[in-house]
mmCIF file of C-alpha atoms in Angstrom:
data_model
loop_
_atom_site.group_PDB
_atom_site.id
_atom_site.type_symbol
_atom_site.label_atom_id
_atom_site.label_comp_id
_atom_site.label_asym_id
_atom_site.label_seq_id
_atom_site.Cartn_x
_atom_site.Cartn_y
_atom_site.Cartn_z
ATOM 1 C CA UNK A 1 29.732 309.221 79.158
ATOM 2 C CA UNK A 2 28.102 307.866 75.989
ATOM 3 C CA UNK A 3 24.705 308.937 74.773
ATOM 4 C CA UNK A 4 22.218 306.044 74.575
ATOM 5 C CA UNK A 5 19.742 306.127 71.705
ATOM 6 C CA UNK A 6 17.359 303.614 70.211
ATOM 7 C CA UNK A 7 20.058 302.735 67.681
ATOM 8 C CA UNK A 8 22.663 301.861 70.311
ATOM 9 C CA UNK A 9 23.593 298.160 70.381
ATOM 10 C CA UNK A 10 22.962 297.958 74.124
ATOM 11 C CA UNK A 11 19.451 299.391 73.781
ATOM 12 C CA UNK A 12 18.691 297.128 70.799
ATOM 13 C CA UNK A 13 19.831 294.061 72.805
ATOM 14 C CA UNK A 14 17.670 295.066 75.792
ATOM 15 C CA UNK A 15 14.682 295.652 73.517
ATOM 16 C CA UNK A 16 15.085 292.194 71.958
ATOM 17 C CA UNK A 17 15.370 290.606 75.412
ATOM 18 C CA UNK A 18 12.197 292.370 76.579
ATOM 19 C CA UNK A 19 10.373 291.228 73.428
ATOM 20 C CA UNK A 20 11.422 287.603 74.035
ATOM 21 C CA UNK A 21 10.321 287.789 77.687
ATOM 22 C CA UNK A 22 6.972 289.228 76.618
ATOM 23 C CA UNK A 23 6.439 286.303 74.205
ATOM 24 C CA UNK A 24 7.314 283.773 76.931
ATOM 25 C CA UNK A 25 4.911 285.405 79.390
ATOM 26 C CA UNK A 26 2.128 285.346 76.780
ATOM 27 C CA UNK A 27 2.709 281.603 76.193
ATOM 28 C CA UNK A 28 2.673 280.902 79.938
ATOM 29 C CA UNK A 29 -0.538 282.881 80.427
ATOM 30 C CA UNK A 30 -2.192 281.155 77.458
ATOM 31 C CA UNK A 31 -1.419 277.685 78.840
ATOM 32 C CA UNK A 32 -1.850 278.447 82.547
ATOM 33 C CA UNK A 33 -4.479 276.380 84.332
ATOM 34 C CA UNK A 34 -5.182 277.423 87.905
ATOM 35 C CA UNK A 35 -5.285 274.730 90.563
ATOM 36 C CA UNK A 36 -8.422 274.585 92.708
ATOM 37 C CA UNK A 37 -8.154 272.463 95.833
ATOM 38 C CA UNK A 38 -5.219 270.587 94.300
ATOM 39 C CA UNK A 39 -7.141 269.796 91.105
ATOM 40 C CA UNK A 40 -6.616 271.155 87.600
ATOM 41 C CA UNK A 41 -9.783 271.717 85.579
ATOM 42 C CA UNK A 42 -9.740 271.689 81.782
ATOM 43 C CA UNK A 43 -12.077 273.285 79.277
ATOM 44 C CA UNK A 44 -13.676 271.274 76.481
ATOM 45 C CA UNK A 45 -11.159 272.742 74.043
ATOM 46 C CA UNK A 46 -8.310 271.590 76.292
ATOM 47 C CA UNK A 47 -9.699 268.045 76.444
ATOM 48 C CA UNK A 48 -10.204 267.937 72.666
ATOM 49 C CA UNK A 49 -6.583 268.961 72.128
ATOM 50 C CA UNK A 50 -5.333 266.523 74.776
ATOM 51 C CA UNK A 51 -7.224 263.532 73.345
ATOM 52 C CA UNK A 52 -7.064 264.618 69.682
ATOM 53 C CA UNK A 53 -10.838 264.437 69.326
ATOM 54 C CA UNK A 54 -13.519 266.725 67.918
ATOM 55 C CA UNK A 55 -16.042 268.679 69.968
ATOM 56 C CA UNK A 56 -18.742 266.326 68.692
ATOM 57 C CA UNK A 57 -16.825 263.268 69.932
ATOM 58 C CA UNK A 58 -16.364 264.944 73.299
ATOM 59 C CA UNK A 59 -20.125 265.556 73.428
ATOM 60 C CA UNK A 60 -20.715 261.862 72.636
ATOM 61 C CA UNK A 61 -18.324 260.818 75.431
ATOM 62 C CA UNK A 62 -20.355 262.958 77.843
ATOM 63 C CA UNK A 63 -23.665 261.569 76.568
ATOM 64 C CA UNK A 64 -22.373 257.976 76.902
ATOM 65 C CA UNK A 65 -20.992 258.682 80.410
ATOM 66 C CA UNK A 66 -17.464 257.856 79.245
ATOM 67 C CA UNK A 67 -15.945 261.083 80.583
ATOM 68 C CA UNK A 68 -17.056 262.606 83.879
ATOM 69 C CA UNK A 69 -17.581 266.363 83.852
ATOM 70 C CA UNK A 70 -18.733 269.285 85.965
ATOM 71 C CA UNK A 71 -21.458 271.579 84.670
ATOM 72 C CA UNK A 72 -21.976 274.950 86.275
ATOM 73 C CA UNK A 73 -24.646 276.895 84.492
ATOM 74 C CA UNK A 74 -23.815 276.537 80.809
ATOM 75 C CA UNK A 75 -20.100 275.948 81.398
ATOM 76 C CA UNK A 76 -18.688 272.414 81.289
ATOM 77 C CA UNK A 77 -15.252 271.619 82.704
ATOM 78 C CA UNK A 78 -13.322 268.405 83.283
ATOM 79 C CA UNK A 79 -11.011 267.305 86.095
ATOM 80 C CA UNK A 80 -7.627 266.484 84.643
ATOM 81 C CA UNK A 81 -7.304 263.556 87.069
ATOM 82 C CA UNK A 82 -10.629 262.113 85.829
ATOM 83 C CA UNK A 83 -9.389 262.218 82.233
ATOM 84 C CA UNK A 84 -6.167 260.443 83.224
ATOM 85 C CA UNK A 85 -8.130 257.830 85.208
ATOM 86 C CA UNK A 86 -10.366 257.060 82.218
ATOM 87 C CA UNK A 87 -7.299 256.684 80.011
ATOM 88 C CA UNK A 88 -5.672 254.293 82.499
ATOM 89 C CA UNK A 89 -8.872 252.228 82.877
ATOM 90 C CA UNK A 90 -9.137 251.826 79.118
ATOM 91 C CA UNK A 91 -5.484 251.042 78.503
ATOM 92 C CA UNK A 92 -5.052 247.874 76.455
ATOM 93 C CA UNK A 93 -1.646 246.240 76.669
ATOM 94 C CA UNK A 94 -0.974 244.175 73.552
#
C-alpha cells in the first residue's frame, strides 16, 4: 500500500479538480437569480449590464416611464420579462 502525501500525483489531481469545482460554484452563485412566482427579478446593476447602459441612463428610463420597476423601501428591482417586453415593443426592423 502506497503512502499518499500532498506531493502525490493523485492528490495533486484531486486538489486541482476541487479548485476548479470551487471556481465554477462561485461563478454560479455570483450569477444566480432566484425565481419568485415564476419571475426573475434583476437589480439595477444587472439591467445596466444587460442593456449596456449607465446607472444614470437607467434612472432616466425610470423617470420617463420607459422601464417598469418595483420599489420596496429603497430597493429597486426589475422584472426580467418586463425588460424583454420593452425591448420587443421598441424593436425596429429595417
